[in-house]
mmCIF file of C-alpha atoms in Angstrom:
data_model
loop_
_atom_site.group_PDB
_atom_site.id
_atom_site.type_symbol
_atom_site.label_atom_id
_atom_site.label_comp_id
_atom_site.label_asym_id
_atom_site.label_seq_id
_atom_site.Cartn_x
_atom_site.Cartn_y
_atom_site.Cartn_z
ATOM 1 C CA MET A 961 -2.819 -0.323 6.581
ATOM 2 C CA GLY A 962 0.799 -0.762 7.431
ATOM 3 C CA PHE A 963 3.047 -3.394 6.015
ATOM 4 C CA ASP A 964 6.678 -4.271 6.326
ATOM 5 C CA THR A 965 8.213 -3.259 3.028
ATOM 6 C CA GLN A 966 11.590 -4.865 3.608
ATOM 7 C CA ARG A 967 10.824 -8.169 5.229
ATOM 8 C CA PRO A 968 14.139 -9.878 5.846
ATOM 9 C CA GLY A 969 14.902 -13.374 4.631
ATOM 10 C CA GLY A 970 13.811 -15.254 1.563
ATOM 11 C CA VAL A 971 10.446 -15.892 -0.020
ATOM 12 C CA PRO A 972 8.979 -19.397 -0.336
ATOM 13 C CA ALA A 973 9.610 -20.796 -3.811
ATOM 14 C CA ARG A 974 5.945 -21.689 -4.272
ATOM 15 C CA VAL A 975 4.890 -18.086 -3.643
ATOM 16 C CA VAL A 976 7.541 -16.819 -6.068
ATOM 17 C CA LEU A 977 6.425 -19.279 -8.740
ATOM 18 C CA LEU A 978 2.732 -18.389 -8.459
ATOM 19 C CA ALA A 979 3.450 -14.643 -8.340
ATOM 20 C CA ALA A 980 5.632 -15.025 -11.449
ATOM 21 C CA VAL A 981 2.746 -16.806 -13.179
ATOM 22 C CA GLY A 982 0.467 -13.926 -12.182
ATOM 23 C CA TYR A 983 2.804 -11.189 -13.399
ATOM 24 C CA GLY A 984 3.745 -13.050 -16.567
ATOM 25 C CA GLY A 985 0.087 -13.734 -17.314
ATOM 26 C CA MET A 986 -0.773 -10.072 -16.789
ATOM 27 C CA ALA A 987 1.957 -9.041 -19.236
ATOM 28 C CA MET A 988 0.691 -11.621 -21.740
ATOM 29 C CA CYS A 989 -2.908 -10.385 -21.488
ATOM 30 C CA LEU A 990 -1.884 -6.735 -21.768
ATOM 31 C CA THR A 991 0.070 -7.591 -24.927
ATOM 32 C CA LEU A 992 -2.913 -9.451 -26.368
ATOM 33 C CA LEU A 993 -5.237 -6.516 -25.643
ATOM 34 C CA PHE A 994 -2.796 -4.008 -27.119
ATOM 35 C CA LEU A 995 -2.342 -5.995 -30.329
ATOM 36 C CA GLY A 996 -6.026 -6.983 -30.483
ATOM 37 C CA MET A 997 -7.016 -3.326 -30.442
ATOM 38 C CA ARG A 998 -4.481 -2.437 -33.117
ATOM 39 C CA ILE A 999 -5.705 -5.132 -35.474
ATOM 40 C CA VAL A 1000 -9.242 -3.720 -35.173
ATOM 41 C CA MET A 1001 -7.940 -0.196 -35.730
ATOM 42 C CA ASP A 1002 -6.290 -1.499 -38.891
ATOM 43 C CA VAL A 1003 -9.710 -2.332 -40.378
ATOM 44 C CA GLY A 1004 -11.188 1.053 -39.502
ATOM 45 C CA GLY A 1005 -11.664 0.967 -35.749
ATOM 46 C CA SER A 1006 -14.701 -1.324 -35.619
ATOM 47 C CA CYS A 1007 -15.666 -4.733 -36.946
ATOM 48 C CA GLY A 1008 -18.518 -7.181 -36.679
ATOM 49 C CA GLU A 1009 -20.107 -10.164 -38.266
ATOM 50 C CA GLY A 1010 -23.530 -11.822 -38.207
ATOM 51 C CA GLY A 1011 -26.891 -10.228 -37.518
ATOM 52 C CA PRO A 1012 -28.671 -7.380 -39.259
ATOM 53 C CA TYR A 1013 -26.937 -4.551 -37.433
ATOM 54 C CA VAL A 1014 -23.370 -5.157 -38.444
ATOM 55 C CA ARG A 1015 -23.642 -5.081 -42.226
ATOM 56 C CA ALA A 1016 -21.810 -1.776 -42.422
ATOM 57 C CA ALA A 1017 -18.892 -2.995 -40.334
ATOM 58 C CA PRO A 1018 -16.032 -4.918 -41.887
ATOM 59 C CA PRO A 1019 -15.582 -8.527 -40.720
ATOM 60 C CA CYS A 1020 -13.360 -8.980 -37.714
ATOM 61 C CA PRO A 1021 -9.823 -10.285 -38.234
ATOM 62 C CA ASP A 1022 -9.340 -13.827 -36.933
ATOM 63 C CA ALA A 1023 -7.233 -12.791 -33.952
ATOM 64 C CA ALA A 1024 -9.375 -9.844 -32.804
ATOM 65 C CA LEU A 1025 -12.000 -11.727 -30.822
ATOM 66 C CA PRO A 1026 -9.845 -14.254 -28.954
ATOM 67 C CA ALA A 1027 -7.126 -11.690 -28.290
ATOM 68 C CA THR A 1028 -9.530 -9.078 -26.930
ATOM 69 C CA PHE A 1029 -11.774 -11.288 -24.834
ATOM 70 C CA GLY A 1030 -8.942 -13.552 -23.753
ATOM 71 C CA GLY A 1031 -6.924 -10.501 -22.774
ATOM 72 C CA ILE A 1032 -9.730 -8.921 -20.737
ATOM 73 C CA PHE A 1033 -10.773 -11.998 -18.791
ATOM 74 C CA GLY A 1034 -7.223 -13.278 -18.495
ATOM 75 C CA LEU A 1035 -6.228 -9.950 -16.975
ATOM 76 C CA PHE A 1036 -8.761 -10.487 -14.183
ATOM 77 C CA VAL A 1037 -7.561 -14.026 -13.501
ATOM 78 C CA PHE A 1038 -3.828 -13.343 -13.637
ATOM 79 C CA GLY A 1039 -4.290 -9.994 -11.864
ATOM 80 C CA ALA A 1040 -5.937 -11.816 -8.962
ATOM 81 C CA ILE A 1041 -3.083 -14.341 -8.806
ATOM 82 C CA ALA A 1042 -0.444 -11.601 -8.954
ATOM 83 C CA THR A 1043 -2.219 -9.605 -6.247
ATOM 84 C CA ALA A 1044 -2.647 -12.594 -3.935
ATOM 85 C CA TYR A 1045 0.922 -13.840 -4.140
ATOM 86 C CA GLY A 1046 2.584 -10.465 -4.747
ATOM 87 C CA SER A 1047 1.208 -9.326 -1.399
ATOM 88 C CA ARG A 1048 2.889 -12.318 0.228
ATOM 89 C CA ILE A 1049 6.211 -11.245 -1.260
ATOM 90 C CA GLY A 1050 5.619 -7.739 0.089
ATOM 91 C CA GLY A 1051 7.363 -4.510 -0.796
ATOM 92 C CA ALA A 1052 6.777 -3.090 -4.259
ATOM 93 C CA TRP A 1053 5.478 -6.422 -5.556
ATOM 94 C CA ALA A 1054 2.431 -6.118 -3.331
ATOM 95 C CA ALA A 1055 1.296 -2.986 -5.173
ATOM 96 C CA ALA A 1056 2.731 -3.767 -8.610
ATOM 97 C CA PRO A 1057 -0.492 -5.367 -9.968
ATOM 98 C CA LEU A 1058 -2.090 -1.929 -9.705
ATOM 99 C CA LEU A 1059 0.344 -0.823 -12.408
ATOM 100 C CA GLY A 1060 -1.687 -3.087 -14.707
ATOM 101 C CA TRP A 1061 -4.285 -0.298 -14.742
ATOM 102 C CA VAL A 1062 -1.683 2.222 -15.902
ATOM 103 C CA ALA A 1063 -0.266 -0.203 -18.485
ATOM 104 C CA LEU A 1064 -3.710 -1.106 -19.835
ATOM 105 C CA PHE A 1065 -5.096 2.376 -20.327
ATOM 106 C CA GLY A 1066 -1.716 3.838 -21.223
ATOM 107 C CA SER A 1067 -1.173 1.333 -24.025
ATOM 108 C CA LEU A 1068 -4.725 1.588 -25.342
ATOM 109 C CA GLY A 1069 -4.447 5.392 -25.212
ATOM 110 C CA TRP A 1070 -1.228 5.168 -27.202
ATOM 111 C CA ASN A 1071 -3.080 3.169 -29.882
ATOM 112 C CA PHE A 1072 -5.659 5.962 -30.236
ATOM 113 C CA VAL A 1073 -2.981 8.654 -30.401
ATOM 114 C CA ASP A 1074 -0.915 6.610 -32.853
ATOM 115 C CA TYR A 1075 -3.797 6.012 -35.239
ATOM 116 C CA GLY A 1076 -5.237 9.500 -34.798
ATOM 117 C CA LEU A 1077 -2.061 11.565 -34.976
ATOM 118 C CA PHE A 1078 0.848 9.585 -36.426
ATOM 119 C CA ASN A 1079 -0.784 6.901 -38.511
ATOM 120 C CA PRO A 1080 -4.333 8.011 -39.385
ATOM 121 C CA PRO A 1081 -6.444 5.495 -41.337
ATOM 122 C CA GLU A 1082 -6.892 6.015 -45.100
ATOM 123 C CA GLU A 1083 -4.654 9.079 -45.167
ATOM 124 C CA ALA A 1084 -7.441 11.125 -43.608
ATOM 125 C CA GLY A 1085 -5.084 13.533 -41.897
ATOM 126 C CA VAL A 1086 -5.173 14.029 -38.157
ATOM 127 C CA GLU A 1087 -8.198 12.336 -36.587
ATOM 128 C CA VAL A 1088 -8.985 14.662 -33.701
ATOM 129 C CA GLY A 1089 -11.596 12.310 -32.261
ATOM 130 C CA LEU A 1090 -9.090 9.505 -31.902
ATOM 131 C CA VAL A 1091 -6.514 11.813 -30.343
ATOM 132 C CA ILE A 1092 -9.066 13.031 -27.796
ATOM 133 C CA CYS A 1093 -9.913 9.420 -26.931
ATOM 134 C CA GLY A 1094 -6.225 8.680 -26.513
ATOM 135 C CA VAL A 1095 -5.630 11.664 -24.271
ATOM 136 C CA LEU A 1096 -8.666 10.771 -22.144
ATOM 137 C CA LEU A 1097 -7.330 7.228 -21.725
ATOM 138 C CA TRP A 1098 -3.919 8.606 -20.755
ATOM 139 C CA ILE A 1099 -5.568 10.819 -18.142
ATOM 140 C CA LEU A 1100 -7.393 7.742 -16.886
ATOM 141 C CA ALA A 1101 -4.098 5.864 -16.749
ATOM 142 C CA VAL A 1102 -1.987 8.544 -15.084
ATOM 143 C CA GLY A 1103 -4.628 10.065 -12.788
ATOM 144 C CA PRO A 1104 -4.401 7.419 -10.061
ATOM 145 C CA LEU A 1105 -0.598 7.600 -10.208
ATOM 146 C CA LEU A 1106 -0.711 11.363 -9.608
ATOM 147 C CA LEU A 1107 -2.957 10.764 -6.614
ATOM 148 C CA VAL A 1108 -0.787 8.008 -5.156
ATOM 149 C CA LEU A 1109 2.755 9.185 -5.907
ATOM 150 C CA PRO A 1110 2.759 12.379 -3.793
ATOM 151 C CA ARG A 1111 1.729 10.284 -0.785
ATOM 152 C CA ARG A 1112 4.491 7.802 -1.481
ATOM 153 C CA GLN A 1113 7.012 10.639 -1.772
ATOM 154 C CA ARG A 1114 5.860 12.213 1.478
ATOM 155 C CA GLY A 1115 6.177 8.854 3.136
ATOM 156 C CA SER A 1116 9.225 7.671 1.228
ATOM 157 C CA GLY A 1117 12.614 6.773 2.565
ATOM 158 C CA ALA A 1118 12.795 6.372 6.266
ATOM 159 C CA SER A 1119 9.127 6.564 7.060
ATOM 160 C CA ASP A 1120 7.567 4.750 4.138
ATOM 161 C CA ALA A 1121 6.265 1.991 6.344
ATOM 162 C CA THR A 1122 4.986 4.058 9.229
ATOM 163 C CA GLY A 1123 1.347 4.057 8.292
ATOM 164 C CA PRO A 1124 -1.577 3.444 10.603
ATOM 165 C CA GLY A 1125 -1.420 -0.006 12.141
ATOM 166 C CA THR A 1126 2.364 -0.113 12.111
ATOM 167 C CA VAL A 1127 4.121 -0.422 15.425
ATOM 168 C CA VAL A 1128 7.469 1.275 15.636
ATOM 169 C CA ARG A 1129 10.167 0.065 17.929
ATOM 170 C CA ILE A 1130 12.287 2.949 19.031
ATOM 171 C CA GLY A 1131 16.026 2.457 19.226
ATOM 172 C CA SER A 1132 19.205 4.406 18.936
ATOM 173 C CA ALA A 1133 21.054 5.130 15.700
ATOM 174 C CA ASP A 1134 23.444 2.288 16.482
ATOM 175 C CA ASP A 1135 20.632 -0.083 17.250
ATOM 176 C CA PRO A 1136 18.688 -0.887 14.105
ATOM 177 C CA GLY A 1137 16.003 -2.591 16.138
ATOM 178 C CA GLN A 1138 15.233 -6.239 16.583
ATOM 179 C CA PRO A 1139 12.139 -7.268 14.639
ATOM 180 C CA ASP A 1140 11.344 -10.019 17.107
ATOM 181 C CA GLN A 1141 11.472 -7.754 20.124
ATOM 182 C CA GLU A 1142 8.226 -6.632 21.599
ATOM 183 C CA PRO A 1143 7.652 -2.921 20.998
ATOM 184 C CA PHE A 1144 6.799 -0.756 23.984
ATOM 185 C CA ALA A 1145 7.667 -3.693 26.216
ATOM 186 C CA ALA A 1146 8.758 -1.385 28.997
ATOM 187 C CA ALA A 1147 5.631 0.704 28.729
ATOM 188 C CA ARG A 1148 3.189 -2.188 28.489
ATOM 189 C CA PRO A 1149 1.022 -2.600 31.599
ATOM 190 C CA VAL A 1150 1.618 -5.739 33.636
ATOM 191 C CA GLY A 1151 -0.496 -8.614 32.385
ATOM 192 C CA GLU A 1152 -1.164 -7.000 29.027
ATOM 193 C CA ALA A 1153 -0.943 -9.511 26.192
ATOM 194 C CA PRO A 1154 1.695 -8.751 23.550
ATOM 195 C CA SER A 1155 0.416 -7.593 20.188
ATOM 196 C CA ASN A 1156 1.281 -10.515 17.989
ATOM 197 C CA GLY A 1157 1.310 -10.193 14.255
ATOM 198 C CA ILE A 1158 1.909 -6.453 14.132
ATOM 199 C CA PRO A 1159 4.775 -5.560 11.794
ATOM 200 C CA ILE A 1160 7.653 -3.699 13.343
ATOM 201 C CA VAL A 1161 9.625 -0.958 11.674
ATOM 202 C CA PRO A 1162 13.322 -0.958 12.589
ATOM 203 C CA ALA A 1163 14.353 2.301 14.160
ATOM 204 C CA ALA A 1164 17.163 2.656 11.621
ATOM 205 C CA ARG A 1165 14.550 3.518 8.996
ATOM 206 C CA LEU A 1166 13.141 6.410 10.994
ATOM 207 C CA SER A 1167 14.445 9.914 10.588
ATOM 208 C CA SER A 1168 16.086 11.494 13.602
ATOM 209 C CA ALA A 1169 13.169 13.917 14.026
ATOM 210 C CA GLU A 1170 10.683 11.043 13.976
ATOM 211 C CA ARG A 1171 12.810 9.086 16.415
ATOM 212 C CA ARG A 1172 12.935 12.040 18.825
ATOM 213 C CA GLU A 1173 9.204 12.588 18.554
ATOM 214 C CA LEU A 1174 8.398 8.928 19.116
ATOM 215 C CA ALA A 1175 10.877 8.693 21.985
ATOM 216 C CA GLY A 1176 9.142 11.626 23.670
ATOM 217 C CA ILE A 1177 5.725 10.075 23.198
ATOM 218 C CA ALA A 1178 6.895 6.688 24.429
ATOM 219 C CA SER A 1179 8.518 8.310 27.450
ATOM 220 C CA ALA A 1180 5.282 10.111 28.288
ATOM 221 C CA PHE A 1181 3.339 6.923 27.793
ATOM 222 C CA GLY A 1182 5.665 4.909 30.014
ATOM 223 C CA ALA A 1183 5.620 7.594 32.699
ATOM 224 C CA ALA A 1184 1.836 7.682 32.675
ATOM 225 C CA VAL A 1185 1.549 3.932 33.039
ATOM 226 C CA GLU A 1186 4.166 3.698 35.802
ATOM 227 C CA CYS A 1187 2.652 6.568 37.713
ATOM 228 C CA ALA A 1188 -0.853 5.171 37.444
ATOM 229 C CA GLU A 1189 0.290 1.669 38.369
ATOM 230 C CA ALA A 1190 1.960 3.012 41.475
ATOM 231 C CA GLU A 1191 -1.289 4.706 42.413
ATOM 232 C CA THR A 1192 -3.522 1.719 41.761
ATOM 233 C CA THR A 1193 -1.270 -0.845 43.439
ATOM 234 C CA ALA A 1194 -1.105 1.260 46.591
ATOM 235 C CA PRO A 1195 -4.706 2.253 47.329
ATOM 236 C CA GLU A 1196 -3.743 3.867 50.591
ATOM 237 C CA ALA A 1197 -1.580 6.233 48.627
ATOM 238 C CA ARG A 1198 -4.676 7.473 46.862
ATOM 239 C CA ALA A 1199 -6.006 8.936 50.064
ATOM 240 C CA ALA A 1200 -4.724 12.335 49.129
ATOM 241 C CA PRO A 1201 -3.928 14.644 52.004
ATOM 242 C CA GLU A 1202 -5.369 18.078 52.175
ATOM 243 C CA LEU A 1203 -3.355 20.307 49.937
ATOM 244 C CA PRO A 1204 -2.092 23.592 51.219
ATOM 245 C CA ALA A 1205 -3.448 26.617 49.410
ATOM 246 C CA ASP A 1206 -0.106 27.444 47.828
ATOM 247 C CA GLN A 1207 -0.064 24.038 46.097
ATOM 248 C CA ASP A 1208 -3.380 24.545 44.282
ATOM 249 C CA GLU A 1209 -1.751 26.018 41.220
ATOM 250 C CA ALA A 1210 0.800 23.226 40.956
ATOM 251 C CA PHE A 1211 -1.944 20.688 41.458
ATOM 252 C CA SER A 1212 -4.082 22.030 38.588
ATOM 253 C CA GLU A 1213 -0.999 22.004 36.378
ATOM 254 C CA GLY A 1214 -0.527 18.333 37.247
ATOM 255 C CA THR A 1215 -4.122 17.602 36.294
ATOM 256 C CA GLN A 1216 -3.668 19.432 33.015
ATOM 257 C CA ALA A 1217 -0.506 17.447 32.354
ATOM 258 C CA LEU A 1218 -2.446 14.222 32.827
ATOM 259 C CA LEU A 1219 -5.142 15.408 30.436
ATOM 260 C CA ASP A 1220 -2.500 16.390 27.903
ATOM 261 C CA ARG A 1221 -0.935 12.979 28.286
ATOM 262 C CA LEU A 1222 -4.287 11.329 27.624
ATOM 263 C CA GLU A 1223 -4.720 13.467 24.518
ATOM 264 C CA ARG A 1224 -1.276 12.504 23.247
ATOM 265 C CA LEU A 1225 -2.078 8.853 23.809
ATOM 266 C CA GLY A 1226 -5.261 9.338 21.756
ATOM 267 C CA ASP A 1227 -3.164 10.807 18.956
ATOM 268 C CA MET A 1228 -0.806 7.830 19.127
ATOM 269 C CA ARG A 1229 -3.766 5.467 18.867
ATOM 270 C CA ASP A 1230 -5.148 7.394 15.885
ATOM 271 C CA ARG A 1231 -1.777 7.191 14.168
ATOM 272 C CA GLY A 1232 -1.601 3.475 14.761
ATOM 273 C CA LEU A 1233 1.319 3.635 17.164
ATOM 274 C CA LEU A 1234 -0.785 2.132 19.936
ATOM 275 C CA THR A 1235 -3.366 -0.610 19.761
ATOM 276 C CA ALA A 1236 -6.841 0.037 21.126
ATOM 277 C CA ASP A 1237 -6.096 -2.288 24.053
ATOM 278 C CA GLU A 1238 -2.908 -0.439 24.921
ATOM 279 C CA PHE A 1239 -4.718 2.881 24.744
ATOM 280 C CA ASP A 1240 -7.588 1.617 26.900
ATOM 281 C CA ALA A 1241 -5.204 0.284 29.551
ATOM 282 C CA ALA A 1242 -3.365 3.607 29.681
ATOM 283 C CA LYS A 1243 -6.615 5.561 29.740
ATOM 284 C CA VAL A 1244 -7.959 3.566 32.675
ATOM 285 C CA THR A 1245 -4.844 4.207 34.699
ATOM 286 C CA ILE A 1246 -4.792 7.925 33.883
ATOM 287 C CA ILE A 1247 -8.464 8.313 34.743
ATOM 288 C CA ALA A 1248 -7.842 6.472 37.999
ATOM 289 C CA GLU A 1249 -5.080 8.919 38.737
ATOM 290 C CA LEU A 1250 -7.314 11.859 37.895
ATOM 291 C CA GLU A 1251 -10.086 10.535 40.101
ATOM 292 C CA SER A 1252 -7.668 10.077 42.966
ATOM 293 C CA ARG A 1253 -7.145 13.818 42.981
ATOM 294 C CA PRO A 1254 -9.615 15.697 45.204
ATOM 295 C CA MET B 1383 12.968 -23.770 0.125
ATOM 296 C CA THR B 1384 13.157 -20.003 -0.013
ATOM 297 C CA VAL B 1385 14.346 -17.632 -2.702
ATOM 298 C CA PRO B 1386 16.529 -14.615 -1.756
ATOM 299 C CA ARG B 1387 14.820 -11.283 -2.276
ATOM 300 C CA PRO B 1388 17.139 -9.923 -5.023
ATOM 301 C CA ILE B 1389 16.552 -13.115 -7.001
ATOM 302 C CA VAL B 1390 12.787 -12.667 -6.517
ATOM 303 C CA ASN B 1391 12.987 -9.250 -8.184
ATOM 304 C CA VAL B 1392 14.864 -10.690 -11.154
ATOM 305 C CA ILE B 1393 12.398 -13.567 -11.466
ATOM 306 C CA MET B 1394 9.397 -11.219 -11.427
ATOM 307 C CA LEU B 1395 10.849 -8.886 -14.039
ATOM 308 C CA GLY B 1396 11.843 -11.874 -16.150
ATOM 309 C CA ALA B 1397 8.336 -13.314 -15.838
ATOM 310 C CA ALA B 1398 6.811 -10.034 -17.028
ATOM 311 C CA VAL B 1399 9.122 -9.857 -20.061
ATOM 312 C CA LEU B 1400 8.550 -13.525 -20.844
ATOM 313 C CA GLY B 1401 4.783 -13.031 -20.515
ATOM 314 C CA ALA B 1402 4.846 -10.154 -23.001
ATOM 315 C CA PHE B 1403 6.841 -12.298 -25.427
ATOM 316 C CA VAL B 1404 4.395 -15.192 -25.039
ATOM 317 C CA GLY B 1405 1.513 -12.781 -25.679
ATOM 318 C CA LEU B 1406 3.179 -11.584 -28.853
ATOM 319 C CA ARG B 1407 3.752 -15.132 -30.125
ATOM 320 C CA LEU B 1408 0.214 -16.148 -29.146
ATOM 321 C CA PHE B 1409 -1.230 -13.212 -31.050
ATOM 322 C CA GLU B 1410 0.800 -14.086 -34.128
ATOM 323 C CA MET B 1411 -0.458 -17.634 -33.841
ATOM 324 C CA LEU B 1412 -4.073 -16.463 -33.543
ATOM 325 C CA ALA B 1413 -3.605 -14.163 -36.519
ATOM 326 C CA GLY B 1414 -2.370 -17.142 -38.509
ATOM 327 C CA GLY B 1415 1.082 -15.699 -39.021
#
């Protein structure tokens, strides 16, 4: 999934307002859950009222039930709002609701560690069980971050938006790229519909090595299409003459080059640099060229 | 009407801080304080 992380221009005020409601609501619910858990920890870590099975438990403080249940269900509601409208803002705000997971389990883990290590109930010394619970919650909170962050760092900076599905327009260092310009326009076969709706990464955000690599691939792609088009538009040209014996080696090298080109195009499709339609069009022309060879 | 992107960041951070403050006040209200 590729997305444009630095979409130029402003954001509609309605989207900003609803996203702010989502994020503010998430913060409110996380605060309620954090404090709701602490007030239960204050009465011994559990509470209950009514029924025959809760006689041993102390009664719940007034705020415990509404804060806990309101916090949990509110987190779902406001999290959904923040996710829906944060994704419309794009950039970091699209992924920020996922930090709710880290905040939730991190804060609840802190409560366990606080009451087990720094502020144990009834002066009971260090409560190892509570500390273990806290550490487990912290692992739960930080684990996904450790899985995600290395990927973000590998893809950070210039290439953070070059994921699968992202089309990259290649330009020079002086040319930051025009977002409204059709990528691979020169290489697109005649009659091929443009790929609308695909985000474009300005070339200025690509590293020089990436730019060189992509320029080489695009050049090979364009050459393949032009060559194949020339062959298919001039059928008489496909009537290949008998090759002299000394050209056999050169001819097999040409065939191998075409196969290599097809393989590179497959790699480009797998990396999301080409759409399936673009790949299919190029493949058809390359196969036609291969078949034209005796 | 559109909001410039730097202002959006400030609004979002402000909303999160405000939400936490509202949660704190709401909890105090529920606790009867």
